[in-house]
PDB file of C-alpha atoms in Angstrom:
ATOM      1  CA  ARG A 144       0.000   0.000   0.000  1.00 89.00           C
ATOM      2  CA  ARG A 145       1.277   3.437  -0.923  1.00 90.00           C
ATOM      3  CA  ARG A 146       0.105   6.983  -0.466  1.00 92.00           C
ATOM      4  CA  ALA A 147       0.743   9.213  -3.467  1.00 93.00           C
ATOM      5  CA  SER A 148       0.722  13.004  -3.239  1.00 93.00           C
ATOM      6  CA  ALA A 149       2.768  15.913  -4.476  1.00 88.00           C
ATOM      7  CA  ASP A 150       4.988  15.564  -1.405  1.00 91.00           C
ATOM      8  CA  ASP A 151       4.912  11.785  -0.976  1.00 90.00           C
ATOM      9  CA  ASP A 152       5.635   9.469  -3.926  1.00 93.00           C
ATOM     10  CA  GLY A 153       5.173  12.248  -6.477  1.00 94.00           C
ATOM     11  CA  ASP A 154       6.229  10.015  -9.395  1.00 96.00           C
ATOM     12  CA  LEU A 155       3.371   7.636  -8.648  1.00 95.00           C
ATOM     13  CA  LEU A 156       0.908  10.521  -8.460  1.00 95.00           C
ATOM     14  CA  TRP A 157       2.203  11.755 -11.834  1.00 96.00           C
ATOM     15  CA  ALA A 158       1.613   8.318 -13.387  1.00 96.00           C
ATOM     16  CA  LEU A 159      -1.861   7.992 -11.896  1.00 94.00           C
ATOM     17  CA  ARG A 160      -2.955  11.242 -13.545  1.00 94.00           C
ATOM     18  CA  GLY A 161      -3.572   9.718 -16.965  1.00 94.00           C
ATOM     19  CA  GLY A 162      -1.920   6.308 -16.808  1.00 92.00           C
ATOM     20  CA  GLY A 163      -3.396   4.968 -13.589  1.00 81.00           C
ATOM     21  CA  GLY A 164      -4.564   1.582 -14.781  1.00 89.00           C
ATOM     22  CA  ASN A 165      -1.000   0.670 -15.638  1.00 95.00           C
ATOM     23  CA  VAL A 166       0.587   1.223 -12.233  1.00 93.00           C
ATOM     24  CA  GLY A 167      -1.844  -0.026  -9.609  1.00 91.00           C
ATOM     25  CA  ILE A 168      -5.288  -0.145  -8.070  1.00 92.00           C
ATOM     26  CA  VAL A 169      -6.469   3.069  -6.452  1.00 92.00           C
ATOM     27  CA  THR A 170      -8.520   2.311  -3.350  1.00 93.00           C
ATOM     28  CA  ALA A 171      -9.208   5.890  -2.209  1.00 94.00           C
ATOM     29  CA  PHE A 172      -8.958   9.462  -3.463  1.00 92.00           C
ATOM     30  CA  GLU A 173      -8.770  12.752  -1.601  1.00 93.00           C
ATOM     31  CA  TYR A 174     -10.329  15.561  -3.639  1.00 91.00           C
ATOM     32  CA  ARG A 175     -10.295  19.313  -3.261  1.00 92.00           C
ATOM     33  CA  LEU A 176     -13.940  20.010  -4.033  1.00 92.00           C
ATOM     34  CA  HIS A 177     -15.537  23.160  -5.388  1.00 89.00           C
ATOM     35  CA  PRO A 178     -19.152  23.962  -4.475  1.00 89.00           C
ATOM     36  CA  VAL A 179     -21.445  23.512  -7.472  1.00 90.00           C
ATOM     37  CA  ASP A 180     -25.198  23.186  -7.130  1.00 91.00           C
ATOM     38  CA  ARG A 181     -26.933  24.652 -10.184  1.00 95.00           C
ATOM     39  CA  VAL A 182     -25.630  25.222 -13.699  1.00 97.00           C
ATOM     40  CA  LEU A 183     -27.018  26.763 -16.869  1.00 97.00           C
ATOM     41  CA  ALA A 184     -27.041  23.861 -19.294  1.00 97.00           C
ATOM     42  CA  GLY A 185     -28.829  22.086 -22.108  1.00 96.00           C
ATOM     43  CA  MET A 186     -28.643  21.860 -25.865  1.00 96.00           C
ATOM     44  CA  LEU A 187     -29.571  23.600 -29.083  1.00 97.00           C
ATOM     45  CA  VAL A 188     -30.782  21.250 -31.827  1.00 97.00           C
ATOM     46  CA  PHE A 189     -30.521  22.149 -35.516  1.00 97.00           C
ATOM     47  CA  PRO A 190     -31.689  20.189 -38.563  1.00 97.00           C
ATOM     48  CA  LEU A 191     -28.918  18.492 -40.526  1.00 97.00           C
ATOM     49  CA  ALA A 192     -29.422  20.965 -43.386  1.00 97.00           C
ATOM     50  CA  ARG A 193     -28.128  23.719 -41.069  1.00 97.00           C
ATOM     51  CA  ALA A 194     -25.205  21.681 -39.725  1.00 97.00           C
ATOM     52  CA  ARG A 195     -22.503  23.246 -41.896  1.00 97.00           C
ATOM     53  CA  ALA A 196     -23.389  26.769 -40.827  1.00 97.00           C
ATOM     54  CA  GLY A 197     -23.915  25.584 -37.270  1.00 97.00           C
ATOM     55  CA  LEU A 198     -20.479  23.978 -37.010  1.00 98.00           C
ATOM     56  CA  ARG A 199     -18.727  26.989 -38.523  1.00 97.00           C
ATOM     57  CA  PHE A 200     -20.345  29.298 -35.988  1.00 97.00           C
ATOM     58  CA  TYR A 201     -19.808  26.827 -33.166  1.00 98.00           C
ATOM     59  CA  HIS A 202     -16.071  26.559 -33.858  1.00 97.00           C
ATOM     60  CA  GLU A 203     -15.694  30.351 -33.862  1.00 97.00           C
ATOM     61  CA  PHE A 204     -17.755  30.634 -30.689  1.00 97.00           C
ATOM     62  CA  ALA A 205     -15.980  27.802 -28.849  1.00 96.00           C
ATOM     63  CA  SER A 206     -12.531  29.109 -29.762  1.00 95.00           C
ATOM     64  CA  SER A 207     -13.029  32.164 -27.555  1.00 94.00           C
ATOM     65  CA  CYS A 208     -15.467  31.045 -24.865  1.00 94.00           C
ATOM     66  CA  PRO A 209     -14.562  31.597 -21.185  1.00 96.00           C
ATOM     67  CA  ASP A 210     -13.408  28.922 -18.755  1.00 96.00           C
ATOM     68  CA  GLU A 211     -16.836  28.726 -17.116  1.00 96.00           C
ATOM     69  CA  LEU A 212     -18.381  27.362 -20.306  1.00 97.00           C
ATOM     70  CA  SER A 213     -18.008  23.758 -21.502  1.00 96.00           C
ATOM     71  CA  THR A 214     -19.339  22.808 -24.931  1.00 98.00           C
ATOM     72  CA  ALA A 215     -19.698  19.917 -27.354  1.00 97.00           C
ATOM     73  CA  ALA A 216     -21.118  19.493 -30.843  1.00 98.00           C
ATOM     74  CA  VAL A 217     -22.884  16.193 -31.455  1.00 98.00           C
ATOM     75  CA  PHE A 218     -24.509  14.647 -34.510  1.00 98.00           C
ATOM     76  CA  LEU A 219     -27.422  12.546 -33.291  1.00 96.00           C
ATOM     77  CA  THR A 220     -31.001  11.562 -34.002  1.00 95.00           C
ATOM     78  CA  ALA A 221     -33.574  14.152 -32.959  1.00 92.00           C
ATOM     79  CA  PRO A 222     -36.772  13.102 -31.167  1.00 87.00           C
ATOM     80  CA  ASP A 223     -38.640  13.352 -34.489  1.00 90.00           C
ATOM     81  CA  GLY A 224     -36.369  10.629 -35.919  1.00 92.00           C
ATOM     82  CA  ASN A 225     -34.372  12.901 -38.229  1.00 94.00           C
ATOM     83  CA  PRO A 226     -30.584  13.390 -38.125  1.00 96.00           C
ATOM     84  CA  ALA A 227     -29.595  16.595 -36.400  1.00 97.00           C
ATOM     85  CA  LEU A 228     -26.745  18.623 -34.945  1.00 98.00           C
ATOM     86  CA  ALA A 229     -26.895  19.369 -31.226  1.00 97.00           C
ATOM     87  CA  ILE A 230     -24.690  21.932 -29.531  1.00 98.00           C
ATOM     88  CA  VAL A 231     -24.476  21.008 -25.861  1.00 97.00           C
ATOM     89  CA  VAL A 232     -23.420  23.570 -23.262  1.00 97.00           C
ATOM     90  CA  ALA A 233     -22.838  23.824 -19.535  1.00 97.00           C
ATOM     91  CA  TRP A 234     -22.118  27.107 -17.774  1.00 97.00           C
ATOM     92  CA  CYS A 235     -20.685  26.882 -14.255  1.00 95.00           C
ATOM     93  CA  GLY A 236     -20.822  30.385 -12.855  1.00 93.00           C
ATOM     94  CA  ALA A 237     -23.193  33.263 -12.219  1.00 93.00           C
ATOM     95  CA  PRO A 238     -26.427  32.621 -14.215  1.00 93.00           C
ATOM     96  CA  GLU A 239     -26.637  36.209 -15.455  1.00 95.00           C
ATOM     97  CA  ALA A 240     -23.108  36.051 -16.859  1.00 97.00           C
ATOM     98  CA  GLY A 241     -23.928  32.700 -18.431  1.00 97.00           C
ATOM     99  CA  ALA A 242     -26.976  34.109 -20.184  1.00 96.00           C
ATOM    100  CA  ARG A 243     -24.840  36.874 -21.674  1.00 97.00           C
ATOM    101  CA  ALA A 244     -22.091  34.454 -22.728  1.00 97.00           C
ATOM    102  CA  LEU A 245     -24.574  32.112 -24.421  1.00 97.00           C
ATOM    103  CA  ALA A 246     -26.611  34.808 -26.172  1.00 97.00           C
ATOM    104  CA  PRO A 247     -24.618  34.743 -29.457  1.00 97.00           C
ATOM    105  CA  LEU A 248     -24.952  30.966 -29.688  1.00 96.00           C
ATOM    106  CA  ARG A 249     -28.686  31.028 -28.990  1.00 95.00           C
ATOM    107  CA  THR A 250     -29.442  33.737 -31.555  1.00 95.00           C
ATOM    108  CA  PHE A 251     -27.193  33.099 -34.573  1.00 94.00           C
ATOM    109  CA  ASP A 252     -29.823  30.767 -36.102  1.00 95.00           C
ATOM    110  CA  THR A 253     -33.217  29.312 -35.266  1.00 94.00           C
ATOM    111  CA  PRO A 254     -32.951  25.890 -33.564  1.00 96.00           C
ATOM    112  CA  VAL A 255     -35.723  23.320 -33.666  1.00 95.00           C
ATOM    113  CA  ALA A 256     -35.210  22.919 -29.916  1.00 95.00           C
ATOM    114  CA  ASP A 257     -33.534  24.946 -27.170  1.00 96.00           C
ATOM    115  CA  THR A 258     -33.405  23.148 -23.810  1.00 95.00           C
ATOM    116  CA  ILE A 259     -30.880  25.454 -22.104  1.00 97.00           C
ATOM    117  CA  ALA A 260     -32.117  26.238 -18.603  1.00 97.00           C
ATOM    118  CA  PRO A 261     -30.906  26.331 -14.995  1.00 97.00           C
ATOM    119  CA  MET A 262     -30.627  22.815 -13.605  1.00 97.00           C
ATOM    120  CA  ARG A 263     -28.927  20.913 -10.830  1.00 96.00           C
ATOM    121  CA  TYR A 264     -25.448  19.671 -11.618  1.00 94.00           C
ATOM    122  CA  VAL A 265     -26.524  16.048 -11.124  1.00 93.00           C
ATOM    123  CA  GLU A 266     -29.288  16.567 -13.694  1.00 94.00           C
ATOM    124  CA  LEU A 267     -26.677  17.708 -16.192  1.00 93.00           C
ATOM    125  CA  GLN A 268     -24.635  14.575 -15.543  1.00 92.00           C
ATOM    126  CA  ALA A 269     -27.638  12.369 -16.338  1.00 92.00           C
ATOM    127  CA  MET A 270     -28.933  14.419 -19.272  1.00 89.00           C
ATOM    128  CA  ILE A 271     -27.961  11.963 -22.036  1.00 85.00           C
ATOM    129  CA  ASP A 272     -28.145   8.680 -20.093  1.00 87.00           C
ATOM    130  CA  GLY A 273     -31.159   7.595 -22.117  1.00 84.00           C
ATOM    131  CA  ALA A 274     -29.133   7.694 -25.344  1.00 83.00           C
ATOM    132  CA  ALA A 275     -27.184   4.578 -24.365  1.00 83.00           C
ATOM    133  CA  PRO A 276     -29.533   1.983 -22.862  1.00 87.00           C
ATOM    134  CA  ARG A 277     -28.250  -1.412 -21.808  1.00 90.00           C
ATOM    135  CA  GLY A 278     -27.955  -4.101 -24.439  1.00 93.00           C
ATOM    136  CA  LEU A 279     -26.686  -2.095 -27.395  1.00 96.00           C
ATOM    137  CA  ARG A 280     -23.624  -3.226 -29.303  1.00 97.00           C
ATOM    138  CA  GLN A 281     -20.889  -0.586 -29.508  1.00 96.00           C
ATOM    139  CA  TYR A 282     -17.824   0.253 -31.550  1.00 97.00           C
ATOM    140  CA  TRP A 283     -15.827   3.468 -31.122  1.00 96.00           C
ATOM    141  CA  LYS A 284     -13.104   5.335 -33.007  1.00 97.00           C
ATOM    142  CA  SER A 285     -11.455   8.450 -31.647  1.00 98.00           C
ATOM    143  CA  SER A 286      -8.670  11.013 -32.063  1.00 98.00           C
ATOM    144  CA  PHE A 287      -8.041  14.673 -31.320  1.00 98.00           C
ATOM    145  CA  LEU A 288      -9.073  17.428 -33.748  1.00 98.00           C
ATOM    146  CA  SER A 289      -7.418  20.820 -33.379  1.00 96.00           C
ATOM    147  CA  HIS A 290      -9.202  22.792 -36.071  1.00 95.00           C
ATOM    148  CA  LEU A 291     -12.770  22.347 -37.247  1.00 97.00           C
ATOM    149  CA  GLY A 292     -12.255  23.560 -40.802  1.00 97.00           C
ATOM    150  CA  ASP A 293     -14.381  23.228 -43.913  1.00 97.00           C
ATOM    151  CA  GLY A 294     -12.807  19.894 -44.883  1.00 97.00           C
ATOM    152  CA  ALA A 295     -13.682  18.301 -41.562  1.00 98.00           C
ATOM    153  CA  ILE A 296     -17.169  19.833 -41.630  1.00 98.00           C
ATOM    154  CA  GLU A 297     -17.856  18.340 -45.069  1.00 98.00           C
ATOM    155  CA  VAL A 298     -16.769  14.865 -43.962  1.00 98.00           C
ATOM    156  CA  LEU A 299     -18.771  15.030 -40.730  1.00 98.00           C
ATOM    157  CA  THR A 300     -22.002  16.226 -42.315  1.00 98.00           C
ATOM    158  CA  HIS A 301     -21.753  13.607 -45.078  1.00 97.00           C
ATOM    159  CA  TYR A 302     -21.319  10.723 -42.663  1.00 98.00           C
ATOM    160  CA  ALA A 303     -23.908  12.090 -40.240  1.00 98.00           C
ATOM    161  CA  ALA A 304     -26.441  11.695 -43.045  1.00 97.00           C
ATOM    162  CA  THR A 305     -25.414   8.092 -43.737  1.00 96.00           C
ATOM    163  CA  ARG A 306     -25.305   6.657 -40.203  1.00 97.00           C
ATOM    164  CA  PRO A 307     -26.452   3.021 -40.356  1.00 97.00           C
ATOM    165  CA  SER A 308     -27.992   3.203 -36.872  1.00 97.00           C
ATOM    166  CA  PRO A 309     -30.103   5.974 -35.325  1.00 96.00           C
ATOM    167  CA  GLN A 310     -28.423   5.327 -31.964  1.00 96.00           C
ATOM    168  CA  THR A 311     -25.010   6.283 -33.371  1.00 97.00           C
ATOM    169  CA  SER A 312     -23.552   9.705 -32.638  1.00 97.00           C
ATOM    170  CA  ILE A 313     -20.505  11.711 -33.685  1.00 98.00           C
ATOM    171  CA  ALA A 314     -19.176  13.964 -30.940  1.00 98.00           C
ATOM    172  CA  LEU A 315     -16.726  16.840 -30.722  1.00 98.00           C
ATOM    173  CA  GLN A 316     -16.127  17.511 -27.036  1.00 97.00           C
ATOM    174  CA  GLN A 317     -14.296  20.759 -26.488  1.00 97.00           C
ATOM    175  CA  MET A 318     -11.111  20.778 -24.399  1.00 96.00           C
ATOM    176  CA  HIS A 319     -10.020  24.270 -23.338  1.00 96.00           C
ATOM    177  CA  GLY A 320      -9.524  26.506 -20.358  1.00 95.00           C
ATOM    178  CA  ALA A 321      -7.663  25.278 -17.294  1.00 94.00           C
ATOM    179  CA  ALA A 322      -7.253  21.736 -18.661  1.00 93.00           C
ATOM    180  CA  ALA A 323      -5.422  23.088 -21.705  1.00 96.00           C
ATOM    181  CA  ARG A 324      -3.103  25.311 -19.667  1.00 96.00           C
ATOM    182  CA  VAL A 325      -1.408  22.466 -17.785  1.00 96.00           C
ATOM    183  CA  ALA A 326       2.104  21.722 -19.065  1.00 97.00           C
ATOM    184  CA  PRO A 327       2.165  18.572 -21.260  1.00 97.00           C
ATOM    185  CA  ASP A 328       4.698  16.889 -18.966  1.00 97.00           C
ATOM    186  CA  ALA A 329       2.960  17.819 -15.701  1.00 97.00           C
ATOM    187  CA  THR A 330       0.805  14.652 -15.742  1.00 97.00           C
ATOM    188  CA  ALA A 331       0.861  11.387 -17.680  1.00 97.00           C
ATOM    189  CA  PHE A 332      -1.869  12.820 -19.926  1.00 97.00           C
ATOM    190  CA  ALA A 333       0.130  14.888 -22.406  1.00 96.00           C
ATOM    191  CA  HIS A 334      -2.350  16.392 -24.861  1.00 97.00           C
ATOM    192  CA  ARG A 335      -2.825  19.753 -23.151  1.00 96.00           C
ATOM    193  CA  ARG A 336      -3.991  22.209 -25.801  1.00 95.00           C
ATOM    194  CA  PRO A 337      -7.255  23.717 -27.017  1.00 96.00           C
ATOM    195  CA  GLN A 338      -8.836  21.059 -29.235  1.00 97.00           C
ATOM    196  CA  TYR A 339     -11.758  18.678 -29.610  1.00 98.00           C
ATOM    197  CA  ASP A 340     -11.990  15.087 -28.483  1.00 98.00           C
ATOM    198  CA  PHE A 341     -13.447  13.598 -31.675  1.00 98.00           C
ATOM    199  CA  VAL A 342     -15.364  10.381 -30.974  1.00 98.00           C
ATOM    200  CA  VAL A 343     -17.504   8.219 -33.236  1.00 98.00           C
ATOM    201  CA  LEU A 344     -19.848   6.327 -30.898  1.00 97.00           C
ATOM    202  CA  SER A 345     -21.522   3.660 -32.983  1.00 98.00           C
ATOM    203  CA  MET A 346     -24.335   1.782 -31.238  1.00 97.00           C
ATOM    204  CA  TRP A 347     -26.830  -0.698 -32.668  1.00 97.00           C
ATOM    205  CA  PRO A 348     -29.042  -3.482 -31.297  1.00 96.00           C
ATOM    206  CA  ASP A 349     -28.565  -6.500 -33.613  1.00 97.00           C
ATOM    207  CA  ALA A 350     -25.447  -8.655 -34.044  1.00 97.00           C
ATOM    208  CA  GLY A 351     -26.372  -9.179 -37.673  1.00 98.00           C
ATOM    209  CA  ASP A 352     -25.581  -5.494 -38.297  1.00 98.00           C
ATOM    210  CA  ASN A 353     -22.063  -5.671 -36.859  1.00 98.00           C
ATOM    211  CA  GLU A 354     -20.188  -5.533 -40.143  1.00 98.00           C
ATOM    212  CA  ARG A 355     -22.168  -2.610 -41.524  1.00 98.00           C
ATOM    213  CA  ASN A 356     -21.795  -0.463 -38.414  1.00 98.00           C
ATOM    214  CA  VAL A 357     -18.146  -1.257 -37.751  1.00 98.00           C
ATOM    215  CA  GLY A 358     -17.311  -0.642 -41.403  1.00 98.00           C
ATOM    216  CA  TRP A 359     -19.067   2.737 -41.425  1.00 98.00           C
ATOM    217  CA  THR A 360     -17.233   3.793 -38.250  1.00 98.00           C
ATOM    218  CA  ARG A 361     -13.829   2.866 -39.634  1.00 98.00           C
ATOM    219  CA  GLU A 362     -14.599   4.554 -42.941  1.00 98.00           C
ATOM    220  CA  LEU A 363     -15.555   7.816 -41.229  1.00 98.00           C
ATOM    221  CA  HIS A 364     -12.445   7.820 -39.047  1.00 98.00           C
ATOM    222  CA  GLU A 365     -10.251   7.122 -42.064  1.00 98.00           C
ATOM    223  CA  ALA A 366     -11.886   9.974 -44.008  1.00 98.00           C
ATOM    224  CA  MET A 367     -11.129  12.316 -41.094  1.00 98.00           C
ATOM    225  CA  ARG A 368      -7.562  11.071 -40.615  1.00 97.00           C
ATOM    226  CA  PRO A 369      -5.808  13.809 -42.690  1.00 97.00           C
ATOM    227  CA  MET A 370      -7.303  16.433 -40.364  1.00 97.00           C
ATOM    228  CA  LEU A 371      -6.725  14.649 -37.047  1.00 98.00           C
ATOM    229  CA  GLU A 372      -3.872  14.869 -34.566  1.00 96.00           C
ATOM    230  CA  PRO A 373      -1.834  11.691 -33.926  1.00 93.00           C
ATOM    231  CA  GLY A 374      -2.829  11.694 -30.246  1.00 95.00           C
ATOM    232  CA  VAL A 375      -5.908  10.097 -28.718  1.00 97.00           C
ATOM    233  CA  TYR A 376      -7.610  10.024 -25.314  1.00 96.00           C
ATOM    234  CA  VAL A 377      -6.754   6.615 -23.883  1.00 95.00           C
ATOM    235  CA  ASN A 378     -10.225   6.028 -22.425  1.00 94.00           C
ATOM    236  CA  ASN A 379     -11.661   6.065 -25.961  1.00 95.00           C
ATOM    237  CA  LEU A 380      -9.350   3.379 -27.364  1.00 94.00           C
ATOM    238  CA  GLY A 381     -10.406  -0.122 -28.290  1.00 91.00           C
ATOM    239  CA  ASP A 382      -8.092  -2.945 -29.346  1.00 92.00           C
ATOM    240  CA  GLU A 383      -6.101  -0.838 -31.810  1.00 94.00           C
ATOM    241  CA  GLY A 384      -2.485  -1.903 -31.320  1.00 94.00           C
ATOM    242  CA  HIS A 385       0.475  -0.622 -29.357  1.00 96.00           C
ATOM    243  CA  ASP A 386       1.213   2.352 -31.628  1.00 96.00           C
ATOM    244  CA  ARG A 387      -2.118   3.876 -30.636  1.00 96.00           C
ATOM    245  CA  VAL A 388      -1.292   3.364 -26.954  1.00 97.00           C
ATOM    246  CA  ARG A 389       1.990   5.206 -27.477  1.00 97.00           C
ATOM    247  CA  ALA A 390       0.087   7.979 -29.255  1.00 97.00           C
ATOM    248  CA  ALA A 391      -2.244   8.282 -26.265  1.00 97.00           C
ATOM    249  CA  TYR A 392       0.697   9.158 -23.992  1.00 97.00           C
ATOM    250  CA  GLY A 393       2.764  11.061 -26.553  1.00 96.00           C
ATOM    251  CA  VAL A 394       5.864  12.704 -25.106  1.00 97.00           C
ATOM    252  CA  ASN A 395       5.236  11.066 -21.722  1.00 98.00           C
ATOM    253  CA  TYR A 396       5.286   7.454 -22.888  1.00 98.00           C
ATOM    254  CA  GLU A 397       8.953   6.756 -22.080  1.00 97.00           C
ATOM    255  CA  ARG A 398       8.683   8.173 -18.573  1.00 97.00           C
ATOM    256  CA  LEU A 399       5.518   6.186 -17.922  1.00 97.00           C
ATOM    257  CA  ALA A 400       7.211   2.988 -19.133  1.00 97.00           C
ATOM    258  CA  ALA A 401      10.162   3.667 -16.817  1.00 97.00           C
ATOM    259  CA  LEU A 402       7.809   4.174 -13.858  1.00 96.00           C
ATOM    260  CA  LYS A 403       5.974   1.002 -14.844  1.00 96.00           C
ATOM    261  CA  ALA A 404       9.279  -0.858 -14.486  1.00 96.00           C
ATOM    262  CA  ARG A 405       9.602   0.533 -10.957  1.00 95.00           C
ATOM    263  CA  TYR A 406       6.046   0.008  -9.705  1.00 94.00           C
ATOM    264  CA  ASP A 407       4.924  -3.017 -11.741  1.00 95.00           C
ATOM    265  CA  PRO A 408       8.009  -4.717 -13.253  1.00 96.00           C
ATOM    266  CA  ALA A 409       6.110  -7.984 -13.886  1.00 96.00           C
ATOM    267  CA  ASN A 410       3.346  -6.141 -15.794  1.00 97.00           C
ATOM    268  CA  VAL A 411       0.653  -7.548 -13.524  1.00 96.00           C
ATOM    269  CA  PHE A 412      -1.613  -4.661 -14.552  1.00 96.00           C
ATOM    270  CA  ARG A 413      -1.882  -5.551 -18.218  1.00 95.00           C
ATOM    271  CA  ALA A 414      -5.635  -5.987 -18.890  1.00 94.00           C
ATOM    272  CA  ASN A 415      -5.718  -2.404 -20.153  1.00 94.00           C
ATOM    273  CA  GLN A 416      -4.273  -0.137 -22.804  1.00 96.00           C
ATOM    274  CA  ASN A 417      -0.941  -1.544 -21.766  1.00 97.00           C
ATOM    275  CA  VAL A 418       2.348   0.223 -21.226  1.00 97.00           C
ATOM    276  CA  PRO A 419       4.931  -2.578 -20.795  1.00 97.00           C
ATOM    277  CA  PRO A 420       7.744  -1.964 -18.274  1.00 97.00           C
ATOM    278  CA  ALA A 421      10.788  -0.343 -19.833  1.00 96.00           C
ATOM    279  CA  PRO A 422      13.823  -2.653 -20.141  1.00 92.00           C
ATOM    280  CA  ARG A 423      16.483  -2.352 -17.466  1.00 76.00           C
ATOM    281  CA  GLY A 424      18.814   0.535 -18.158  1.00 60.00           C
ATOM    282  CA  ALA A 425      16.303   2.411 -20.334  1.00 60.00           C
ATOM    283  CA  ALA A 426      16.411   6.184 -20.197  1.00 51.00           C
ATOM    284  CA  ARG A 427      14.168   7.706 -17.561  1.00 51.00           C
TER     285      ARG A 427
END
């Protein structure tokens, strides 16, 4: 048993912040909490025909939004059964300031639905739970996208219109603010820059449709590849080979492998996106 903190076993704490599954089992955390009760959150839903304009405005808006605002753009199926673009927001701060910050996004076009309203933080966390009921088959592909340009927008809108399953979504989750201002080598997670976590979340009910849905997902990711960064968020990886694991840790991979050799030299913790222990004498 070990206790990891900035002052006690700092290397282990560094490894846990992004590469935790590779170095041990965490049995307890101590958090510094911030009081959050209510947020201003919800989504704007636009028909697919307005998606190009919506994404262009969204990218401009998201590129300069304040730390208090978190956003994502998601292609999904609207309640009426048609493909749509949803822009999801969450403002954690004074409601009046949030209303002012969100005003340009809520008025640049006419959405078919606007659900943005004050709500409890726990309601926000459960807002899309119904989109992934138990029993669905799933296949994901993911990478980071730094710039949402016209090329990426064309690919995304094309594939959003050809999704083989209505449960499938394509998400661009914004990463910015404090998370992007941490130095890349400060934690095992290295990809600290303003960007989007691009995830294709394919979901469908019947095993007989596996090939069609997996094929569509791979095809979309391949079409986006020229515009994507080499890195990826490790939690979004499937069984994609060791090169993708290395890409997930980027410049921190060698240090993480060296720490793996110290804390888990036998690679006991290997049922994961595995970082094998560095050989003896490897650079640290």
